[in-house]
PDB file of C-alpha atoms in Angstrom:
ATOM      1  CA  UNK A   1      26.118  16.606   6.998  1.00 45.00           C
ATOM      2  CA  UNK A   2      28.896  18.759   5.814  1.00 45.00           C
ATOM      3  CA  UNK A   3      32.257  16.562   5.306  1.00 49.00           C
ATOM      4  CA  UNK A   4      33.910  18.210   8.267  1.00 60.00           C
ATOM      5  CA  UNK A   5      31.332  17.082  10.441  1.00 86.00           C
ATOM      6  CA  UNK A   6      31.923  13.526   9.236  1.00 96.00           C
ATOM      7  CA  UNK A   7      33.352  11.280  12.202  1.00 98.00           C
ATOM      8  CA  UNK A   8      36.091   8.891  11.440  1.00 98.00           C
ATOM      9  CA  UNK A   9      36.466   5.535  13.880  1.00 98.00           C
ATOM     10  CA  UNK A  10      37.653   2.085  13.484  1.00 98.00           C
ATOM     11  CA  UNK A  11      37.145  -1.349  14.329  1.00 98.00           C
ATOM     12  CA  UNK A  12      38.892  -2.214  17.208  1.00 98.00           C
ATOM     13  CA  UNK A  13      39.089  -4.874  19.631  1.00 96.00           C
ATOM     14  CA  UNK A  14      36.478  -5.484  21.687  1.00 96.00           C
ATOM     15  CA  UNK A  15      38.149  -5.726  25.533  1.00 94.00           C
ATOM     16  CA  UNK A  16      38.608  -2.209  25.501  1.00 96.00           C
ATOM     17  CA  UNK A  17      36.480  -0.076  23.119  1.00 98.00           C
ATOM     18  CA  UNK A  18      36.998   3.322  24.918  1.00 98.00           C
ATOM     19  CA  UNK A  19      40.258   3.110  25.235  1.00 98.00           C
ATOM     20  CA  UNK A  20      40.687   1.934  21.544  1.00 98.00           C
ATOM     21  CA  UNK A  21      38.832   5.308  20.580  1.00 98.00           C
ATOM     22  CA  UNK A  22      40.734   7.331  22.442  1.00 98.00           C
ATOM     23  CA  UNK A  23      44.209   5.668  21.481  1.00 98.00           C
ATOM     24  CA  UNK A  24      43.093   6.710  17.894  1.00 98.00           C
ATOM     25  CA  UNK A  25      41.848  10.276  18.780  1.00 98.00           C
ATOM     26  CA  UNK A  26      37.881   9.434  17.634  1.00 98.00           C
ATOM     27  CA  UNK A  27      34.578   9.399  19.281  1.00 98.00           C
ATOM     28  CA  UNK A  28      33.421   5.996  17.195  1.00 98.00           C
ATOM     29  CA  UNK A  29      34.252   2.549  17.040  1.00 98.00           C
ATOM     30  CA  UNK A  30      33.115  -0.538  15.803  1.00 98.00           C
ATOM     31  CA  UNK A  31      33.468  -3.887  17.233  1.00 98.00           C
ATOM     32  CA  UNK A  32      32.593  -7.713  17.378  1.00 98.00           C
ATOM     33  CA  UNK A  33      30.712  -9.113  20.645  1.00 97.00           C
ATOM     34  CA  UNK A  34      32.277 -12.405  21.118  1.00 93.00           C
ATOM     35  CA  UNK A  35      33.348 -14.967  18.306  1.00 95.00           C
ATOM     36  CA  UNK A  36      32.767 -13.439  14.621  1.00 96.00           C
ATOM     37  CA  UNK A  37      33.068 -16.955  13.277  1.00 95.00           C
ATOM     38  CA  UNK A  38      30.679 -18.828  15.714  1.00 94.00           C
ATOM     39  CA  UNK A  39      27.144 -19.765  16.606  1.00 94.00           C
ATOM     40  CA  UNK A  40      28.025 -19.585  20.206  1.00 93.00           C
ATOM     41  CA  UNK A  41      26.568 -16.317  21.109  1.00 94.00           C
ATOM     42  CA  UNK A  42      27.654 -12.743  22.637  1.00 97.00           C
ATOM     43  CA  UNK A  43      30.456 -12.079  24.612  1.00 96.00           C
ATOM     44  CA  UNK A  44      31.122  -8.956  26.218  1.00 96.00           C
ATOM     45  CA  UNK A  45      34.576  -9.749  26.997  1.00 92.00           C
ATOM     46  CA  UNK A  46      34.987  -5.321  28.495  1.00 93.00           C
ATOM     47  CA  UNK A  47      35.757  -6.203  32.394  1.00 91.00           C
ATOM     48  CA  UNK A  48      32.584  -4.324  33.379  1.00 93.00           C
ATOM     49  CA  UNK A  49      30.811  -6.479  31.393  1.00 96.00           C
ATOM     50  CA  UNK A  50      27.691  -4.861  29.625  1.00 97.00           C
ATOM     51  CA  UNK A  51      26.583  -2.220  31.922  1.00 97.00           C
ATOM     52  CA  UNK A  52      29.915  -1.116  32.555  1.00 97.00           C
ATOM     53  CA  UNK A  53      31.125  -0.578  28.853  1.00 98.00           C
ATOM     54  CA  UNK A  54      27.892   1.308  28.389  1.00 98.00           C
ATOM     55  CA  UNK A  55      28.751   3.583  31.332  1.00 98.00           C
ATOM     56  CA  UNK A  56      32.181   4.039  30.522  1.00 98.00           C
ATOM     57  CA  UNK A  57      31.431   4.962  26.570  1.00 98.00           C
ATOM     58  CA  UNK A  58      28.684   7.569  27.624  1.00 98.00           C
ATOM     59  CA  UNK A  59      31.061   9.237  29.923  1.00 98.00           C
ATOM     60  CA  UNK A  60      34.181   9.355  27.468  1.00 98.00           C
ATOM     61  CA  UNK A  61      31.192  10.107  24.491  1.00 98.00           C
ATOM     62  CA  UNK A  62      32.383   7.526  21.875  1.00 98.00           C
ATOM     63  CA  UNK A  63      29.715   6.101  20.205  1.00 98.00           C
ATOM     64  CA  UNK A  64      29.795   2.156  19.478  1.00 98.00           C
ATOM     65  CA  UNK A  65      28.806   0.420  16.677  1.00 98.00           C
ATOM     66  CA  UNK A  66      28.530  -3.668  16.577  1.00 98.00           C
ATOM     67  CA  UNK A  67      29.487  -6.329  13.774  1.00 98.00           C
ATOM     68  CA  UNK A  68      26.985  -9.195  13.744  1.00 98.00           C
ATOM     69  CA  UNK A  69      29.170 -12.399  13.472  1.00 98.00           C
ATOM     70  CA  UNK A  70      30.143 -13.404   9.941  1.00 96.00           C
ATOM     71  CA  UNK A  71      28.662 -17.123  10.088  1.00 96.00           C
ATOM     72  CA  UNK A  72      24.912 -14.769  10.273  1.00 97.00           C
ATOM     73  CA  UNK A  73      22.974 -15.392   6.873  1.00 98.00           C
ATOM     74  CA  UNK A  74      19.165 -15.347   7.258  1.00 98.00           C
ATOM     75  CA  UNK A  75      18.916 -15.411   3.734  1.00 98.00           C
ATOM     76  CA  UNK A  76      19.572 -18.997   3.611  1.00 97.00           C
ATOM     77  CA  UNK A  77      16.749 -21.919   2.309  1.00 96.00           C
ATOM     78  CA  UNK A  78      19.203 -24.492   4.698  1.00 97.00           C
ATOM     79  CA  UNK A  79      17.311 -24.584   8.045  1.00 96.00           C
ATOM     80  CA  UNK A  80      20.631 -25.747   9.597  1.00 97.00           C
ATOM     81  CA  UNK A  81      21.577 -22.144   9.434  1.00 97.00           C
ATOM     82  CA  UNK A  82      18.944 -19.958   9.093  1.00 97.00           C
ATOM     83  CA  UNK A  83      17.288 -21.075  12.265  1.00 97.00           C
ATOM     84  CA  UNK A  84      20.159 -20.458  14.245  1.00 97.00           C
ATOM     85  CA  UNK A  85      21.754 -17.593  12.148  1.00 98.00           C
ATOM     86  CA  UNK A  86      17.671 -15.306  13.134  1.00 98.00           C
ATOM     87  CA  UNK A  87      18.731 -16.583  17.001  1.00 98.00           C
ATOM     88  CA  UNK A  88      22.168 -15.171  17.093  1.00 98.00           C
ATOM     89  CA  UNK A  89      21.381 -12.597  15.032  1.00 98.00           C
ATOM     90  CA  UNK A  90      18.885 -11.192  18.018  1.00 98.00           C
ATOM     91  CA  UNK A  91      21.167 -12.365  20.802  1.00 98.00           C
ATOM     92  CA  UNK A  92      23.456 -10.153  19.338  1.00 98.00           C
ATOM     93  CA  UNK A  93      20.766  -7.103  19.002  1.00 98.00           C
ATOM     94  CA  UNK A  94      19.725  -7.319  22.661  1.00 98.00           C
ATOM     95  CA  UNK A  95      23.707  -7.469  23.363  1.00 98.00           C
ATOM     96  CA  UNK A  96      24.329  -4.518  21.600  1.00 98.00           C
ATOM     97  CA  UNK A  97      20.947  -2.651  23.153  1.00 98.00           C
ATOM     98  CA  UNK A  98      22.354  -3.615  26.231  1.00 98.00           C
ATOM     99  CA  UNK A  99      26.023  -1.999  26.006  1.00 98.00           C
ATOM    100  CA  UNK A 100      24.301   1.483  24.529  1.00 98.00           C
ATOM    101  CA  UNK A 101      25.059   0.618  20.860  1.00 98.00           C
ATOM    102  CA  UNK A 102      23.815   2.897  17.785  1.00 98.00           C
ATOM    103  CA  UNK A 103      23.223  -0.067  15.498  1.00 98.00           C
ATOM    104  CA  UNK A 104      24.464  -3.703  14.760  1.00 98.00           C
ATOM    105  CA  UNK A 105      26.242  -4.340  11.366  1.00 98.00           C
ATOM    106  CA  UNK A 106      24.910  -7.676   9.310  1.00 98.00           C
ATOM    107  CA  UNK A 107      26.098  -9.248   6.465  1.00 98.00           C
ATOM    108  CA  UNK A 108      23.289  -9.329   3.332  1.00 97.00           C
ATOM    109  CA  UNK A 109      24.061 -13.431   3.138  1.00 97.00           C
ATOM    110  CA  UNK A 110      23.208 -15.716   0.108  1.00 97.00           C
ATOM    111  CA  UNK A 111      21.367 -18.177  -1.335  1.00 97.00           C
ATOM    112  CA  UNK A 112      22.362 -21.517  -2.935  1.00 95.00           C
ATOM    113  CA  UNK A 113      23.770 -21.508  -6.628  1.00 93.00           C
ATOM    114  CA  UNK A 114      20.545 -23.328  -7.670  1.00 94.00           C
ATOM    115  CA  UNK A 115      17.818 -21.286  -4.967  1.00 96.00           C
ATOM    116  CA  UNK A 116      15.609 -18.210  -6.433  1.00 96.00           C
ATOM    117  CA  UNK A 117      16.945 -15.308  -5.203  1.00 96.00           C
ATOM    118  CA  UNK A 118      13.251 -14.193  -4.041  1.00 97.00           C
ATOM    119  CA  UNK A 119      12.933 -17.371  -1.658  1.00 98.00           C
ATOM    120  CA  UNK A 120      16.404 -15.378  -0.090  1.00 98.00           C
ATOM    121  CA  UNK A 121      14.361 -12.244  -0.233  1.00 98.00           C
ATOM    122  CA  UNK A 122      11.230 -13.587   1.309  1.00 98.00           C
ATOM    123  CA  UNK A 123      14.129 -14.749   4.177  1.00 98.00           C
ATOM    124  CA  UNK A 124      15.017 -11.716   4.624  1.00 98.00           C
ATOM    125  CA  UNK A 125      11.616  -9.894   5.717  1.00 98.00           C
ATOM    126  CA  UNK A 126      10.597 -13.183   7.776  1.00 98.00           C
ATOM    127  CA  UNK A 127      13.436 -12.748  10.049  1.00 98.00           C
ATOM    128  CA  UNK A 128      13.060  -8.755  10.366  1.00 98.00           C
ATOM    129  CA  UNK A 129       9.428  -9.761  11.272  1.00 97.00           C
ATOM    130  CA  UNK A 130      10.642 -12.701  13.513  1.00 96.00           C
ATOM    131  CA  UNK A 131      13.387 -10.355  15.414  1.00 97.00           C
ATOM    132  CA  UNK A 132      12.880  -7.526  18.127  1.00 97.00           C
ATOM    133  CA  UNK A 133      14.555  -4.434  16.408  1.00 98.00           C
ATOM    134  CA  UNK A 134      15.572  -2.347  20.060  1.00 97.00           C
ATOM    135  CA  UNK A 135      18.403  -0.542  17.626  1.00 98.00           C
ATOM    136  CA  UNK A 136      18.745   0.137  13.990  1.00 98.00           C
ATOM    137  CA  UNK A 137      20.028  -3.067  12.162  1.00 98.00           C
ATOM    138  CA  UNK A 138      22.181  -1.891   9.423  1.00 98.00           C
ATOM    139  CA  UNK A 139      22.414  -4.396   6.161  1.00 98.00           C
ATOM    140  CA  UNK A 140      26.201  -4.143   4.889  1.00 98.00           C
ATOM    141  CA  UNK A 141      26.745  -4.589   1.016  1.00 98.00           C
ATOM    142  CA  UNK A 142      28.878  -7.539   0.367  1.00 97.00           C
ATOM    143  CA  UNK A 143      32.329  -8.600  -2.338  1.00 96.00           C
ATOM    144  CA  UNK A 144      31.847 -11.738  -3.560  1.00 90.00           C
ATOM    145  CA  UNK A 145      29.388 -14.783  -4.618  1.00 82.00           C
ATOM    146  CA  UNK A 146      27.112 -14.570  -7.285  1.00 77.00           C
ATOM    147  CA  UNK A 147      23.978 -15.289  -5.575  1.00 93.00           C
ATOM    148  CA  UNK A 148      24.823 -13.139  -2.642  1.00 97.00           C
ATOM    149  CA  UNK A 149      21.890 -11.052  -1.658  1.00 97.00           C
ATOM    150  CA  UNK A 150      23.839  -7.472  -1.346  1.00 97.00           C
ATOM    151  CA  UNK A 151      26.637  -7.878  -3.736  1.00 97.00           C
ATOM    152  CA  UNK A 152      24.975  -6.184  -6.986  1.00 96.00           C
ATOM    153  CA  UNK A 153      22.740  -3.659  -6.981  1.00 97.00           C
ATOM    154  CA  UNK A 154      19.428  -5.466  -7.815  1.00 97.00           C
ATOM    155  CA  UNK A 155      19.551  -8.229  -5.224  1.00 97.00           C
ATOM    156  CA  UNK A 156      20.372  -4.797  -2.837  1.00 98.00           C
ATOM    157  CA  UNK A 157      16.585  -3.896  -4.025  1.00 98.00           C
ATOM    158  CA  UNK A 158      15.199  -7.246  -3.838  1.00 98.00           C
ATOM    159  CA  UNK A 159      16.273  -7.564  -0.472  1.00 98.00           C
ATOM    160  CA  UNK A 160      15.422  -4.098   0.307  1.00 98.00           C
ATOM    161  CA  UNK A 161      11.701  -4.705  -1.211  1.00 98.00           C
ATOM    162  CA  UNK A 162      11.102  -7.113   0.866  1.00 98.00           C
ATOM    163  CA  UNK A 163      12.019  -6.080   4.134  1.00 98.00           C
ATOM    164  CA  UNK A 164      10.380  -2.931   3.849  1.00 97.00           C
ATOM    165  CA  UNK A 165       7.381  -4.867   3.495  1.00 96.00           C
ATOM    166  CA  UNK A 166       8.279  -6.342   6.993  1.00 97.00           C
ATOM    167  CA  UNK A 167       6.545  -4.888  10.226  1.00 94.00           C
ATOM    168  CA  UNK A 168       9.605  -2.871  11.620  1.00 94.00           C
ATOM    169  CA  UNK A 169      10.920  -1.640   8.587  1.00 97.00           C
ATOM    170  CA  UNK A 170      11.842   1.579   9.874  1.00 97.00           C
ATOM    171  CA  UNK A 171      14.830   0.484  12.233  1.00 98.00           C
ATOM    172  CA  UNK A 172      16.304  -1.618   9.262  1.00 98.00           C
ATOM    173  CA  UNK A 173      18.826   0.528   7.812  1.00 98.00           C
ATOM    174  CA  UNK A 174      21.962   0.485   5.190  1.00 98.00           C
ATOM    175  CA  UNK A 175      25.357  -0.042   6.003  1.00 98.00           C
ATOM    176  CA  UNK A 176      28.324   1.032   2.735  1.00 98.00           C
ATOM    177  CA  UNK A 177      31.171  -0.777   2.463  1.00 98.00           C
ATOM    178  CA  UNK A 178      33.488   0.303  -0.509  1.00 98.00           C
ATOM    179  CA  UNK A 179      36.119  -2.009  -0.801  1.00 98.00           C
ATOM    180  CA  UNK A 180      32.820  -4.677  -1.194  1.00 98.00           C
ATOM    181  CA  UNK A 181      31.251  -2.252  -3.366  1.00 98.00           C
ATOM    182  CA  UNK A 182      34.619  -1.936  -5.942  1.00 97.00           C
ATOM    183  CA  UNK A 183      35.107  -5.559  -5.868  1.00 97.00           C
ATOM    184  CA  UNK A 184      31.247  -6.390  -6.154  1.00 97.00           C
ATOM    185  CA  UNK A 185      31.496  -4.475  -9.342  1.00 96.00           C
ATOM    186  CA  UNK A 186      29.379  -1.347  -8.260  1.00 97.00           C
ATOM    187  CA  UNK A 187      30.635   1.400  -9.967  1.00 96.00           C
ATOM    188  CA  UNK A 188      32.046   3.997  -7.045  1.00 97.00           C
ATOM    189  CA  UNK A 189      31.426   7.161  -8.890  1.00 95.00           C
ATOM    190  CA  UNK A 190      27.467   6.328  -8.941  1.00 97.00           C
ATOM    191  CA  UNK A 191      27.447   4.184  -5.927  1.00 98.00           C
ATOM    192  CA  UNK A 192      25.657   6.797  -3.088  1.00 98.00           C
ATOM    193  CA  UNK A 193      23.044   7.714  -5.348  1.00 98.00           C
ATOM    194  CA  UNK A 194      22.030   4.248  -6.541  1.00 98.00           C
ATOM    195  CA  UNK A 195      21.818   3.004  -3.371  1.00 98.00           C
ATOM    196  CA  UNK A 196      19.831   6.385  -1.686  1.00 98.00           C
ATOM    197  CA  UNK A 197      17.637   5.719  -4.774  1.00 98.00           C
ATOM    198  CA  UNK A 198      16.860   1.942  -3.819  1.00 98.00           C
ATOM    199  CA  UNK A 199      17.276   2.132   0.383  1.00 98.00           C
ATOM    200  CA  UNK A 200      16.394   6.024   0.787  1.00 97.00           C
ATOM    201  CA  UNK A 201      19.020   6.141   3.125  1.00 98.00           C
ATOM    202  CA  UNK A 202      22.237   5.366   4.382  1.00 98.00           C
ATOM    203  CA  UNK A 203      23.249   4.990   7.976  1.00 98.00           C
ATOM    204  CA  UNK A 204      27.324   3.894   7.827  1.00 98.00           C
ATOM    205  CA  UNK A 205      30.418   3.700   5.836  1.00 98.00           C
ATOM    206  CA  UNK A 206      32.920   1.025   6.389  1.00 98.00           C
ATOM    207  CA  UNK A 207      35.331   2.764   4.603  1.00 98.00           C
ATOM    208  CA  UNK A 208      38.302   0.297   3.239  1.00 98.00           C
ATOM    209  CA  UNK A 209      40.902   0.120   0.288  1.00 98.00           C
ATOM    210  CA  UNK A 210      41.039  -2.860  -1.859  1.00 97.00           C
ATOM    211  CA  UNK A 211      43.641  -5.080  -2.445  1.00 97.00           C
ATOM    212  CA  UNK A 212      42.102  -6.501  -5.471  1.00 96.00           C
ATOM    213  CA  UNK A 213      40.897  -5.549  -8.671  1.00 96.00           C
ATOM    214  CA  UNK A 214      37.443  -4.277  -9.368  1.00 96.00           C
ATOM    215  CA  UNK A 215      34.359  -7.036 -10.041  1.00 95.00           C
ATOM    216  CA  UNK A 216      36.516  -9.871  -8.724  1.00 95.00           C
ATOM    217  CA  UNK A 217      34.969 -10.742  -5.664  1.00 95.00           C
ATOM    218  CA  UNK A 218      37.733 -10.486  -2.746  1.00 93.00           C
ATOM    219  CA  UNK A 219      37.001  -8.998   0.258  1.00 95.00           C
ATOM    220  CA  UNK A 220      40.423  -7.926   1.444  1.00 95.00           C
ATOM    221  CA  UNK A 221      40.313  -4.717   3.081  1.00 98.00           C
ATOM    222  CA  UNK A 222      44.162  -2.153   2.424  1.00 97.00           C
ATOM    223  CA  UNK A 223      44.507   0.644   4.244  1.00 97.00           C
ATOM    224  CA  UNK A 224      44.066   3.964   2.209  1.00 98.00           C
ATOM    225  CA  UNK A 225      46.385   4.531  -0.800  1.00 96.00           C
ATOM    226  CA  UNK A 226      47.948   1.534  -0.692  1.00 97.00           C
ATOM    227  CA  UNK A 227      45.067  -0.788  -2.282  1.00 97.00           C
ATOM    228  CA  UNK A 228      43.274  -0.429  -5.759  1.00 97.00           C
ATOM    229  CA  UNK A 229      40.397   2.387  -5.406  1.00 97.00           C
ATOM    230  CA  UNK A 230      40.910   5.414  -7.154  1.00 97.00           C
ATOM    231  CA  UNK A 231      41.751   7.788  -4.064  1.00 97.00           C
ATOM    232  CA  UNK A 232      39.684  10.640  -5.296  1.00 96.00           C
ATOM    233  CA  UNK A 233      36.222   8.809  -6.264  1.00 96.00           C
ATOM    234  CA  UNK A 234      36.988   6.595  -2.774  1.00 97.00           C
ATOM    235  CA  UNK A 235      37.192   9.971  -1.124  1.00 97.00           C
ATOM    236  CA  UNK A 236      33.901  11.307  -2.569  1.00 97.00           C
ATOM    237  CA  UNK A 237      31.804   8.533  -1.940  1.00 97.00           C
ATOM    238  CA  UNK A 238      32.479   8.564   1.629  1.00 98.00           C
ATOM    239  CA  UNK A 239      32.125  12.176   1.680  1.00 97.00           C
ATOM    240  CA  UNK A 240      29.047  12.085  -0.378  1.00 96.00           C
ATOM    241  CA  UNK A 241      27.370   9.433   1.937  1.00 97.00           C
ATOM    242  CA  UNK A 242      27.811  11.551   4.865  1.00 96.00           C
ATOM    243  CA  UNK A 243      27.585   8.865   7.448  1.00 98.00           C
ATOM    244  CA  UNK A 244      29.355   7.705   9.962  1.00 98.00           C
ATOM    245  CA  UNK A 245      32.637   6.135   9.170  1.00 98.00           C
ATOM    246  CA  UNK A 246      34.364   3.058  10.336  1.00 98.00           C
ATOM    247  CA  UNK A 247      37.760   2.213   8.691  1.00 98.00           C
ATOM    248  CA  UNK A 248      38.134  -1.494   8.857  1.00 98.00           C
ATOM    249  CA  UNK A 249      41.503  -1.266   7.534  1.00 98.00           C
ATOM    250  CA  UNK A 250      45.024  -3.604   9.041  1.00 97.00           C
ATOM    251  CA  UNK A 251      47.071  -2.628  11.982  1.00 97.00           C
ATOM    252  CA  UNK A 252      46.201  -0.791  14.825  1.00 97.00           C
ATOM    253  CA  UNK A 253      45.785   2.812  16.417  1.00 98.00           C
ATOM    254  CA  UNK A 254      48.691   4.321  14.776  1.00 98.00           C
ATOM    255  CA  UNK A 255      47.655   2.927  11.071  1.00 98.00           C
ATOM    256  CA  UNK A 256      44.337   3.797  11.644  1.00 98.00           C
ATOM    257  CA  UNK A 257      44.842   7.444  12.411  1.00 98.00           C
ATOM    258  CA  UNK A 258      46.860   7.699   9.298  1.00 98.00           C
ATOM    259  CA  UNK A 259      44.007   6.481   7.732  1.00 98.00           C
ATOM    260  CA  UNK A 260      42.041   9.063   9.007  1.00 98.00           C
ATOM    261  CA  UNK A 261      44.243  11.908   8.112  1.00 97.00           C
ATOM    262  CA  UNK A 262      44.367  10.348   4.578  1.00 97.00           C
ATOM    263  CA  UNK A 263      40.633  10.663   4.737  1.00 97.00           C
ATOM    264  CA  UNK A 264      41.104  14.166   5.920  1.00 96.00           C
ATOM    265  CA  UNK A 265      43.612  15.285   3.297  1.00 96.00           C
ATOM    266  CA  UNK A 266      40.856  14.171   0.415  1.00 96.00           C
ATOM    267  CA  UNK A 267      38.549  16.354   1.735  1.00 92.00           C
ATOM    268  CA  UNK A 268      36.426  14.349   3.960  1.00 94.00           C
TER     269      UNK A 268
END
């Protein structure tokens, strides 16, 4: 995919998806189906509830793209939230299925200080094998926590090991996120063709600045020029990864779009 074929979208909110899209002049947004922080399942909170979103996007031809809620880690040994993490985690994938969605977005999750990262691992293809894949599920890279299964690189291929092992393999795919990656400590210049190497391919970009330094383990998203990634190697590794992009970045349609034309002026 040549760079100006790239689309640009954002996360918006999720009562009006469309209209967020076309308030920011993009075909592709990204958004969460109820409460991010809660166990209490989906929500589709769009007035013509799941069929009617679905409609309405096909019509207007954005594409959507959901966030699993942050509280999801299947990774887990604690059966307190594993158990219900795999059960939201599908509610959420026959939510999605149901609105038209081209993939849900999950969090890689972590272990205990004290677990073996392999029992997380071993978690990981379980609940691929446990869940009914009806769209791509798209593992996101994660900032911070040492024993996080998609912070560094080599948990990345542990967990990616493993679930290829998994029946349904093939709709598992691998979400980029590169203020995580800068403040997990992967190196950006490198960071599309280590992780092609280890996934074999690469389905999204959540494309964010960084507030924080590099290695130290915040996740707090800037919008482009203002946070710490050098702009040009932040500018080739999205156009390098030539996915799909989602800026997760603060504010709202007018920020955004000048996000996007930042994106634009760097040659993506």
């Amino acid at each position: 995919m040549s760079s100006s074929q790239i689309t640009i979208g954002a996360h918006v909110d999720q009562a009006d998806p469309v209209g967020e899209a076309q308030a920011r002049g993009t075909s592709l947004v990204q958004f969460f189906l109820g409460d991010p922080q809660g166990y209490k399942g989906p929500e589709v909170r769009h007035p013509g509830g799941a069929a009617g979103l679905r409609a309405e996007a096909e019509a207007a031809g954005v594409d959507l793209y959901v966030h699993a809620p942050y509280v999801v880690n299947v990774a887990t040994t604690n059966n307190r939230v594993r158990i219900p993490s795999r059960k939201l985690l599908q509610q959420h994938l026959t939510a999605a299925t149901e609105i038209g969605a081209k993939a849900l977005i999950v969090h890689g999750g972590h272990v205990a200080r004290t677990d073996d990262p392999a029992t997380g691992f071993d978690n990981w293809r379980k609940a691929i094998e446990a869940t009914d894949l009806t769209i791509p599920l798209l593992i996101e890279n994660t900032a911070g926590g040492e024993n996080a299964m998609a912070r560094h690189l080599e948990r990345i291929a542990g967990v990616w090991e493993a679930v290829s092992a998994a029946e349904g393999a093939e709709q598992v795919g691998f979400c980029l996120d590169t203020c995580h990656a800068w403040a997990g400590g992967i190196e950006l210049g490198t960071a599309v063709e280590k992780v092609l190497a280890i996934t074999g391919r690469l389905d999204l970009v959540h494309a964010n600045d960084s507030r924080d330094a590099f290695d130290s383990g915040a996740d707090r998203h800037a919008n482009f020029g203002a946070g710490q990634l050098p702009p040009d190697e932040f500018a080739d590794v999205v156009r390098r990864a030539g996915a799909p992009v989602v800026c997760e970045t603060p504010g709202g349609a007018e920020e955004h779009r000048a996000d996007f034309a930042w994106l634009r002026e760097h040659g993506v």
